[in-house]
Amino acid sequence: MSDLQEEGRHAIDSPMSPASVDVHPEDTLLEENEERTMIDPTSKDDPKFKELVKVLIDWVNDVLVEERIIVKQLEEDLYDGQVLQKLLEKLAGCKLNVAEVTQSEVGQRQKLQTVLEAVHGLLRPHGWALQWTVDAIHGKNLVAILHLLVALAMHFRAPIRLPEHVSVQVVVVRKREGLLHSSHITEELTTTTEMMMGRFERDAFDTLFDHAPDKLSVVKKSLITFVNKHLNKLNLEVTELETQFADGVYLVLLMGLLEDYFVPLHNFYLTPDSFDQKVHNVAFAFELMLDGGLKTPKARPEDVVNLDLKSTLRVLYNLFTKYKNLE
């Protein structure tokens, strides 16, 4: 055992590895040409990585609150397929033909196989890269589990905001000719919300944010002037675009002013106090925009509620384009 530990330590600490990693004794007991992967500990300490894990755990627990399931650790709680089964059934509104409780490893793998086949049936037609396998999930591979949850969250338009551009360093240990060799690869877990949602078409706001941030204040000032010209009729004033439209109230009232009708108060929450109520308001404002002949906003209601400035600007610019000459 001590020889194996030394062999593992030597492989991990060899010059080809930019950072050292603790190897558990069982990780060194590899067959010839077998490989094992693990997240570099420095990546696990990255604030964005920690945020991604927390957001996903909170989301899973929110979805499964009625099942009285509480997930605390993704790799320990999801590897056997039980929680994944409940999660998919809840999200997709379906019932999977699997045994409810499976203790044996064979039973767990069969359940996981059935669950992942159902996931693939949903995701594959939409062009998702399937970056997980039964072996990886059952082997408690956190990177594979995170890839799976990110894909599900995006596909089912989860009302959450995933941190963007999250990457981890993964150490790959492979046994060749009796010796362990290690290498590091960078695994990208999230890109931008728009790219993950499959909205690859860029628009003026992408260019503005990426290449002309100095002009952003000019655009914001123009939009603030536009919205205040109308909201002032109700003695309302906007100074911060990203925050004051986030609960949807001003958006609903603005649509009523622009289309010259009174919006019944029972149709929206005048003083929303929860995330869901705010999403309801923004989604209702989007419906009013469609009724007014505008295209479906590129943004999601959840993005506006989550204070995503680019999404809010897109929505307001659509209104500005149509109603800028309205007195």
mmCIF file of C-alpha atoms in Angstrom:
data_model
loop_
_atom_site.group_PDB
_atom_site.id
_atom_site.type_symbol
_atom_site.label_atom_id
_atom_site.label_comp_id
_atom_site.label_asym_id
_atom_site.label_seq_id
_atom_site.Cartn_x
_atom_site.Cartn_y
_atom_site.Cartn_z
ATOM 1 C CA MET A 1 0.000 0.000 0.000
ATOM 2 C CA SER A 2 2.815 2.412 0.853
ATOM 3 C CA ASP A 3 4.421 1.685 -2.554
ATOM 4 C CA LEU A 4 1.150 2.453 -4.293
ATOM 5 C CA GLN A 5 0.741 5.669 -2.335
ATOM 6 C CA GLU A 6 4.273 6.682 -3.244
ATOM 7 C CA GLU A 7 3.627 5.812 -6.899
ATOM 8 C CA GLY A 8 0.462 7.940 -6.900
ATOM 9 C CA ARG A 9 2.172 10.830 -5.178
ATOM 10 C CA HIS A 10 5.057 10.724 -7.633
ATOM 11 C CA ALA A 11 2.682 10.836 -10.620
ATOM 12 C CA ILE A 12 0.736 13.759 -9.242
ATOM 13 C CA ASP A 13 3.823 15.708 -8.183
ATOM 14 C CA SER A 14 5.720 15.075 -11.409
ATOM 15 C CA PRO A 15 6.898 18.123 -13.437
ATOM 16 C CA MET A 16 4.118 17.708 -16.010
ATOM 17 C CA SER A 17 1.598 18.698 -13.330
ATOM 18 C CA PRO A 18 1.337 22.423 -12.607
ATOM 19 C CA ALA A 19 -0.206 21.833 -9.192
ATOM 20 C CA SER A 20 -0.022 19.054 -6.634
ATOM 21 C CA VAL A 21 -3.079 17.045 -5.670
ATOM 22 C CA ASP A 22 -3.647 14.645 -2.804
ATOM 23 C CA VAL A 23 -4.318 11.157 -4.132
ATOM 24 C CA HIS A 24 -6.272 8.717 -2.032
ATOM 25 C CA PRO A 25 -4.829 5.194 -1.854
ATOM 26 C CA GLU A 26 -7.815 3.771 -3.709
ATOM 27 C CA ASP A 27 -7.215 6.240 -6.555
ATOM 28 C CA THR A 28 -3.857 4.651 -7.213
ATOM 29 C CA LEU A 29 -5.263 1.134 -7.552
ATOM 30 C CA LEU A 30 -5.876 1.450 -11.272
ATOM 31 C CA GLU A 31 -5.836 -1.242 -13.910
ATOM 32 C CA GLU A 32 -3.482 -0.862 -16.856
ATOM 33 C CA ASN A 33 -4.681 2.007 -19.142
ATOM 34 C CA GLU A 34 -7.486 2.829 -16.696
ATOM 35 C CA GLU A 35 -7.894 6.505 -15.856
ATOM 36 C CA ARG A 36 -9.474 8.472 -13.059
ATOM 37 C CA THR A 37 -10.313 12.149 -12.895
ATOM 38 C CA MET A 38 -10.606 14.526 -9.965
ATOM 39 C CA ILE A 39 -11.108 18.257 -9.552
ATOM 40 C CA ASP A 40 -7.999 20.162 -8.570
ATOM 41 C CA PRO A 41 -8.553 21.361 -4.968
ATOM 42 C CA THR A 42 -7.686 24.937 -5.950
ATOM 43 C CA SER A 43 -10.643 24.930 -8.362
ATOM 44 C CA LYS A 44 -12.983 23.784 -5.602
ATOM 45 C CA ASP A 45 -12.040 26.904 -3.647
ATOM 46 C CA ASP A 46 -12.912 29.214 -6.525
ATOM 47 C CA PRO A 47 -15.825 31.502 -5.464
ATOM 48 C CA LYS A 48 -17.626 31.124 -8.817
ATOM 49 C CA PHE A 49 -17.391 27.334 -8.618
ATOM 50 C CA LYS A 50 -18.769 27.379 -5.069
ATOM 51 C CA GLU A 51 -21.578 29.688 -6.189
ATOM 52 C CA LEU A 52 -22.477 27.365 -9.089
ATOM 53 C CA VAL A 53 -22.692 24.357 -6.762
ATOM 54 C CA LYS A 54 -24.796 26.287 -4.230
ATOM 55 C CA VAL A 55 -27.211 27.664 -6.854
ATOM 56 C CA LEU A 56 -27.747 24.181 -8.308
ATOM 57 C CA ILE A 57 -28.253 22.552 -4.896
ATOM 58 C CA ASP A 58 -30.780 25.242 -3.902
ATOM 59 C CA TRP A 59 -32.595 24.797 -7.228
ATOM 60 C CA VAL A 60 -32.820 20.994 -6.889
ATOM 61 C CA ASN A 61 -34.117 21.378 -3.338
ATOM 62 C CA ASP A 62 -36.711 23.954 -4.450
ATOM 63 C CA VAL A 63 -37.966 21.640 -7.204
ATOM 64 C CA LEU A 64 -38.171 18.667 -4.844
ATOM 65 C CA VAL A 65 -39.541 20.477 -1.800
ATOM 66 C CA GLU A 66 -42.837 18.562 -1.979
ATOM 67 C CA GLU A 67 -40.943 15.258 -2.105
ATOM 68 C CA ARG A 68 -39.270 16.163 1.192
ATOM 69 C CA ILE A 69 -35.894 15.484 -0.378
ATOM 70 C CA ILE A 70 -32.987 17.618 0.782
ATOM 71 C CA VAL A 71 -29.750 17.492 -1.196
ATOM 72 C CA LYS A 72 -26.654 18.541 0.708
ATOM 73 C CA GLN A 73 -23.809 17.160 -1.409
ATOM 74 C CA LEU A 74 -24.285 16.634 -5.140
ATOM 75 C CA GLU A 75 -21.904 13.718 -5.664
ATOM 76 C CA GLU A 76 -23.140 11.815 -2.598
ATOM 77 C CA ASP A 77 -26.858 12.459 -3.086
ATOM 78 C CA LEU A 78 -27.259 12.099 -6.867
ATOM 79 C CA TYR A 79 -24.990 9.214 -7.848
ATOM 80 C CA ASP A 80 -27.542 6.382 -7.379
ATOM 81 C CA GLY A 81 -30.215 7.886 -9.653
ATOM 82 C CA GLN A 82 -32.912 8.196 -6.968
ATOM 83 C CA VAL A 83 -32.874 11.994 -6.693
ATOM 84 C CA LEU A 84 -32.249 12.428 -10.433
ATOM 85 C CA GLN A 85 -35.336 10.312 -11.128
ATOM 86 C CA LYS A 86 -37.525 12.498 -8.901
ATOM 87 C CA LEU A 87 -36.000 15.674 -10.350
ATOM 88 C CA LEU A 88 -36.648 14.665 -13.967
ATOM 89 C CA GLU A 89 -40.185 13.464 -13.208
ATOM 90 C CA LYS A 90 -40.967 16.798 -11.563
ATOM 91 C CA LEU A 91 -39.393 18.931 -14.309
ATOM 92 C CA ALA A 92 -40.762 16.982 -17.278
ATOM 93 C CA GLY A 93 -44.116 16.080 -15.716
ATOM 94 C CA CYS A 94 -43.584 12.400 -16.497
ATOM 95 C CA LYS A 95 -43.369 9.100 -14.628
ATOM 96 C CA LEU A 96 -40.359 6.858 -15.227
ATOM 97 C CA ASN A 97 -40.741 3.085 -15.165
ATOM 98 C CA VAL A 98 -38.089 2.326 -12.551
ATOM 99 C CA ALA A 99 -37.976 0.659 -9.139
ATOM 100 C CA GLU A 100 -38.523 3.193 -6.375
ATOM 101 C CA VAL A 101 -35.729 1.980 -4.109
ATOM 102 C CA THR A 102 -32.646 0.133 -5.303
ATOM 103 C CA GLN A 103 -29.913 -0.872 -2.886
ATOM 104 C CA SER A 104 -27.677 -3.004 -5.125
ATOM 105 C CA GLU A 105 -25.088 -1.425 -7.404
ATOM 106 C CA VAL A 106 -26.594 -3.229 -10.419
ATOM 107 C CA GLY A 107 -30.048 -1.846 -9.554
ATOM 108 C CA GLN A 108 -28.662 1.656 -9.114
ATOM 109 C CA ARG A 109 -26.915 1.541 -12.479
ATOM 110 C CA GLN A 110 -30.051 0.257 -14.208
ATOM 111 C CA LYS A 111 -32.097 3.077 -12.689
ATOM 112 C CA LEU A 112 -29.440 5.622 -13.644
ATOM 113 C CA GLN A 113 -29.371 4.227 -17.200
ATOM 114 C CA THR A 114 -33.154 4.640 -17.513
ATOM 115 C CA VAL A 115 -33.081 8.183 -16.091
ATOM 116 C CA LEU A 116 -30.219 9.309 -18.332
ATOM 117 C CA GLU A 117 -31.833 7.792 -21.438
ATOM 118 C CA ALA A 118 -34.938 9.867 -20.659
ATOM 119 C CA VAL A 119 -32.734 12.957 -20.196
ATOM 120 C CA HIS A 120 -30.966 12.296 -23.502
ATOM 121 C CA GLY A 121 -34.302 11.919 -25.276
ATOM 122 C CA LEU A 122 -35.210 15.417 -24.108
ATOM 123 C CA LEU A 123 -31.875 17.151 -24.618
ATOM 124 C CA ARG A 124 -30.343 15.528 -27.707
ATOM 125 C CA PRO A 125 -32.865 17.007 -30.214
ATOM 126 C CA HIS A 126 -31.907 20.481 -28.955
ATOM 127 C CA GLY A 127 -28.224 20.000 -29.659
ATOM 128 C CA TRP A 128 -26.966 19.586 -26.110
ATOM 129 C CA ALA A 129 -23.522 18.026 -25.745
ATOM 130 C CA LEU A 130 -24.019 15.091 -23.398
ATOM 131 C CA GLN A 131 -20.979 15.421 -21.130
ATOM 132 C CA TRP A 132 -21.847 12.680 -18.654
ATOM 133 C CA THR A 133 -22.212 8.893 -18.558
ATOM 134 C CA VAL A 134 -23.723 6.316 -16.243
ATOM 135 C CA ASP A 135 -20.219 5.375 -15.082
ATOM 136 C CA ALA A 136 -19.274 8.990 -14.381
ATOM 137 C CA ILE A 137 -22.441 9.820 -12.430
ATOM 138 C CA HIS A 138 -22.383 6.540 -10.473
ATOM 139 C CA GLY A 139 -18.668 7.075 -9.852
ATOM 140 C CA LYS A 140 -19.572 10.374 -8.109
ATOM 141 C CA ASN A 141 -17.795 12.452 -10.752
ATOM 142 C CA LEU A 142 -18.776 15.975 -9.695
ATOM 143 C CA VAL A 143 -17.872 17.544 -13.056
ATOM 144 C CA ALA A 144 -20.220 15.155 -14.900
ATOM 145 C CA ILE A 145 -23.005 15.778 -12.369
ATOM 146 C CA LEU A 146 -22.599 19.554 -12.739
ATOM 147 C CA HIS A 147 -22.702 19.300 -16.561
ATOM 148 C CA LEU A 148 -25.949 17.327 -16.261
ATOM 149 C CA LEU A 149 -27.606 19.750 -13.833
ATOM 150 C CA VAL A 150 -26.575 22.831 -15.827
ATOM 151 C CA ALA A 151 -28.091 21.284 -18.978
ATOM 152 C CA LEU A 152 -31.339 20.430 -17.147
ATOM 153 C CA ALA A 153 -31.562 23.889 -15.574
ATOM 154 C CA MET A 154 -31.117 25.579 -18.950
ATOM 155 C CA HIS A 155 -33.432 23.209 -20.840
ATOM 156 C CA PHE A 156 -36.265 23.615 -18.360
ATOM 157 C CA ARG A 157 -35.643 27.386 -18.045
ATOM 158 C CA ALA A 158 -35.044 27.204 -14.310
ATOM 159 C CA PRO A 159 -35.792 30.483 -12.502
ATOM 160 C CA ILE A 160 -32.188 30.803 -11.381
ATOM 161 C CA ARG A 161 -29.130 32.748 -12.452
ATOM 162 C CA LEU A 162 -26.097 30.540 -13.029
ATOM 163 C CA PRO A 163 -22.703 32.227 -12.660
ATOM 164 C CA GLU A 164 -21.175 32.638 -16.116
ATOM 165 C CA HIS A 165 -17.788 31.419 -17.367
ATOM 166 C CA VAL A 166 -17.169 28.850 -14.627
ATOM 167 C CA SER A 167 -14.244 26.514 -15.363
ATOM 168 C CA VAL A 168 -12.388 23.948 -13.278
ATOM 169 C CA GLN A 169 -8.991 22.349 -13.506
ATOM 170 C CA VAL A 170 -9.382 18.578 -13.696
ATOM 171 C CA VAL A 171 -6.527 16.191 -12.927
ATOM 172 C CA VAL A 172 -6.541 13.070 -15.087
ATOM 173 C CA VAL A 173 -4.547 10.133 -13.711
ATOM 174 C CA ARG A 174 -3.877 7.212 -16.095
ATOM 175 C CA LYS A 175 -1.891 4.011 -15.521
ATOM 176 C CA ARG A 176 0.492 3.090 -18.342
ATOM 177 C CA GLU A 177 3.074 0.308 -18.150
ATOM 178 C CA GLY A 178 2.573 0.052 -14.420
ATOM 179 C CA LEU A 179 3.201 3.761 -13.765
ATOM 180 C CA LEU A 180 0.731 6.524 -13.042
ATOM 181 C CA HIS A 181 0.798 9.562 -15.314
ATOM 182 C CA SER A 182 -1.152 12.729 -14.621
ATOM 183 C CA SER A 183 -2.218 15.682 -16.704
ATOM 184 C CA HIS A 184 -4.396 18.747 -16.177
ATOM 185 C CA ILE A 185 -7.276 19.774 -18.409
ATOM 186 C CA THR A 186 -9.619 22.749 -18.132
ATOM 187 C CA GLU A 187 -13.297 21.811 -18.052
ATOM 188 C CA GLU A 188 -15.788 24.564 -18.929
ATOM 189 C CA LEU A 189 -18.966 24.184 -16.842
ATOM 190 C CA THR A 190 -20.852 27.334 -17.905
ATOM 191 C CA THR A 191 -20.439 29.904 -20.664
ATOM 192 C CA THR A 192 -22.930 32.765 -20.930
ATOM 193 C CA THR A 193 -26.627 32.332 -20.211
ATOM 194 C CA GLU A 194 -27.483 33.205 -23.815
ATOM 195 C CA MET A 195 -25.098 30.665 -25.311
ATOM 196 C CA MET A 196 -26.255 27.949 -22.933
ATOM 197 C CA MET A 197 -29.850 28.734 -23.856
ATOM 198 C CA GLY A 198 -28.877 28.226 -27.494
ATOM 199 C CA ARG A 199 -29.304 31.885 -28.435
ATOM 200 C CA PHE A 200 -26.168 32.303 -30.442
ATOM 201 C CA GLU A 201 -27.308 35.246 -32.499
ATOM 202 C CA ARG A 202 -25.572 38.367 -31.248
ATOM 203 C CA ASP A 203 -27.189 41.754 -31.266
ATOM 204 C CA ALA A 204 -26.225 45.391 -30.740
ATOM 205 C CA PHE A 205 -26.244 44.994 -26.963
ATOM 206 C CA ASP A 206 -23.683 42.181 -27.064
ATOM 207 C CA THR A 207 -21.424 44.444 -29.115
ATOM 208 C CA LEU A 208 -22.114 47.361 -26.801
ATOM 209 C CA PHE A 209 -21.178 45.439 -23.665
ATOM 210 C CA ASP A 210 -18.148 43.764 -25.241
ATOM 211 C CA HIS A 211 -16.613 46.572 -27.268
ATOM 212 C CA ALA A 212 -18.143 49.921 -26.351
ATOM 213 C CA PRO A 213 -18.909 50.022 -22.628
ATOM 214 C CA ASP A 214 -18.242 53.766 -22.691
ATOM 215 C CA LYS A 215 -21.377 54.218 -24.831
ATOM 216 C CA LEU A 216 -23.477 52.216 -22.392
ATOM 217 C CA SER A 217 -24.177 55.237 -20.194
ATOM 218 C CA VAL A 218 -25.473 57.173 -23.241
ATOM 219 C CA VAL A 219 -27.902 54.365 -24.105
ATOM 220 C CA LYS A 220 -29.062 54.089 -20.488
ATOM 221 C CA LYS A 221 -29.612 57.841 -20.285
ATOM 222 C CA SER A 222 -31.717 57.808 -23.464
ATOM 223 C CA LEU A 223 -33.862 54.943 -22.179
ATOM 224 C CA ILE A 224 -34.309 56.572 -18.760
ATOM 225 C CA THR A 225 -35.487 59.772 -20.468
ATOM 226 C CA PHE A 226 -37.925 57.747 -22.594
ATOM 227 C CA VAL A 227 -39.474 55.756 -19.733
ATOM 228 C CA ASN A 228 -39.710 58.769 -17.428
ATOM 229 C CA LYS A 229 -41.536 60.799 -20.083
ATOM 230 C CA HIS A 230 -44.392 58.333 -19.654
ATOM 231 C CA LEU A 231 -44.046 57.159 -16.055
ATOM 232 C CA ASN A 232 -44.012 60.792 -14.870
ATOM 233 C CA LYS A 233 -47.731 60.882 -15.792
ATOM 234 C CA LEU A 234 -48.234 58.582 -12.771
ATOM 235 C CA ASN A 235 -45.770 60.607 -10.675
ATOM 236 C CA LEU A 236 -43.224 57.800 -10.958
ATOM 237 C CA GLU A 237 -39.544 58.265 -11.760
ATOM 238 C CA VAL A 238 -36.774 55.858 -12.749
ATOM 239 C CA THR A 239 -33.125 56.450 -11.928
ATOM 240 C CA GLU A 240 -31.756 52.879 -12.014
ATOM 241 C CA LEU A 241 -32.791 50.719 -14.976
ATOM 242 C CA GLU A 242 -31.458 47.389 -13.730
ATOM 243 C CA THR A 243 -33.149 47.529 -10.331
ATOM 244 C CA GLN A 244 -36.371 49.485 -10.767
ATOM 245 C CA PHE A 245 -37.778 47.243 -13.508
ATOM 246 C CA ALA A 246 -36.757 44.002 -11.792
ATOM 247 C CA ASP A 247 -40.095 43.427 -10.025
ATOM 248 C CA GLY A 248 -42.107 43.995 -13.229
ATOM 249 C CA VAL A 249 -44.427 46.642 -11.748
ATOM 250 C CA TYR A 250 -43.040 49.582 -13.742
ATOM 251 C CA LEU A 251 -42.970 47.427 -16.897
ATOM 252 C CA VAL A 252 -46.686 46.618 -16.563
ATOM 253 C CA LEU A 253 -47.613 50.236 -15.814
ATOM 254 C CA LEU A 254 -45.427 51.464 -18.679
ATOM 255 C CA MET A 255 -47.200 49.168 -21.141
ATOM 256 C CA GLY A 256 -50.561 50.520 -19.989
ATOM 257 C CA LEU A 257 -49.346 54.085 -20.541
ATOM 258 C CA LEU A 258 -47.845 53.345 -23.960
ATOM 259 C CA GLU A 259 -50.950 51.510 -25.199
ATOM 260 C CA ASP A 260 -53.312 53.925 -23.403
ATOM 261 C CA TYR A 261 -55.273 51.559 -21.185
ATOM 262 C CA PHE A 262 -55.665 50.877 -17.474
ATOM 263 C CA VAL A 263 -54.211 47.561 -16.330
ATOM 264 C CA PRO A 264 -56.539 45.963 -13.724
ATOM 265 C CA LEU A 265 -54.658 45.616 -10.451
ATOM 266 C CA HIS A 266 -55.805 42.033 -9.966
ATOM 267 C CA ASN A 267 -53.770 40.984 -13.028
ATOM 268 C CA PHE A 268 -50.402 41.610 -11.358
ATOM 269 C CA TYR A 269 -48.752 42.110 -7.975
ATOM 270 C CA LEU A 270 -48.445 45.811 -7.143
ATOM 271 C CA THR A 271 -46.083 45.057 -4.248
ATOM 272 C CA PRO A 272 -44.470 41.687 -5.094
ATOM 273 C CA ASP A 273 -42.565 40.152 -2.219
ATOM 274 C CA SER A 274 -41.268 36.916 -3.749
ATOM 275 C CA PHE A 275 -39.236 35.860 -6.752
ATOM 276 C CA ASP A 276 -42.220 34.045 -8.283
ATOM 277 C CA GLN A 277 -44.468 37.109 -7.990
ATOM 278 C CA LYS A 278 -41.838 39.268 -9.706
ATOM 279 C CA VAL A 279 -41.434 36.709 -12.504
ATOM 280 C CA HIS A 280 -45.231 36.675 -12.875
ATOM 281 C CA ASN A 281 -45.247 40.471 -13.286
ATOM 282 C CA VAL A 282 -42.480 40.545 -15.903
ATOM 283 C CA ALA A 283 -44.035 37.622 -17.812
ATOM 284 C CA PHE A 284 -47.392 39.466 -17.749
ATOM 285 C CA ALA A 285 -45.703 42.607 -19.114
ATOM 286 C CA PHE A 286 -44.230 40.458 -21.914
ATOM 287 C CA GLU A 287 -47.772 39.256 -22.743
ATOM 288 C CA LEU A 288 -48.931 42.878 -22.967
ATOM 289 C CA MET A 289 -46.035 43.597 -25.330
ATOM 290 C CA LEU A 290 -47.100 40.728 -27.599
ATOM 291 C CA ASP A 291 -50.672 42.037 -27.531
ATOM 292 C CA GLY A 292 -49.271 45.404 -28.596
ATOM 293 C CA GLY A 293 -47.660 43.884 -31.680
ATOM 294 C CA LEU A 294 -44.097 43.611 -30.359
ATOM 295 C CA LYS A 295 -41.949 40.533 -30.900
ATOM 296 C CA THR A 296 -41.320 38.087 -28.060
ATOM 297 C CA PRO A 297 -38.523 39.592 -25.952
ATOM 298 C CA LYS A 298 -35.175 37.852 -26.305
ATOM 299 C CA ALA A 299 -34.720 38.032 -22.525
ATOM 300 C CA ARG A 300 -36.346 35.671 -20.044
ATOM 301 C CA PRO A 301 -38.517 37.144 -17.273
ATOM 302 C CA GLU A 302 -36.153 35.468 -14.774
ATOM 303 C CA ASP A 303 -33.186 37.378 -16.248
ATOM 304 C CA VAL A 304 -34.900 40.729 -15.708
ATOM 305 C CA VAL A 305 -35.849 39.768 -12.137
ATOM 306 C CA ASN A 306 -32.256 38.675 -11.524
ATOM 307 C CA LEU A 307 -31.071 42.227 -12.327
ATOM 308 C CA ASP A 308 -29.421 41.283 -15.621
ATOM 309 C CA LEU A 309 -28.836 44.723 -17.153
ATOM 310 C CA LYS A 310 -28.408 43.505 -20.728
ATOM 311 C CA SER A 311 -31.768 41.718 -20.624
ATOM 312 C CA THR A 312 -33.527 44.763 -19.147
ATOM 313 C CA LEU A 313 -31.996 47.057 -21.775
ATOM 314 C CA ARG A 314 -33.154 44.759 -24.576
ATOM 315 C CA VAL A 315 -36.742 44.837 -23.307
ATOM 316 C CA LEU A 316 -36.784 48.620 -22.885
ATOM 317 C CA TYR A 317 -35.086 49.227 -26.237
ATOM 318 C CA ASN A 318 -37.839 47.233 -27.965
ATOM 319 C CA LEU A 319 -40.371 49.583 -26.374
ATOM 320 C CA PHE A 320 -38.275 52.633 -27.265
ATOM 321 C CA THR A 321 -38.077 51.547 -30.931
ATOM 322 C CA LYS A 322 -41.842 51.306 -31.262
ATOM 323 C CA TYR A 323 -43.015 54.141 -29.015
ATOM 324 C CA LYS A 324 -40.196 56.729 -29.138
ATOM 325 C CA ASN A 325 -42.359 59.286 -30.989
ATOM 326 C CA LEU A 326 -45.361 58.792 -28.722
ATOM 327 C CA GLU A 327 -46.188 61.843 -26.620
#
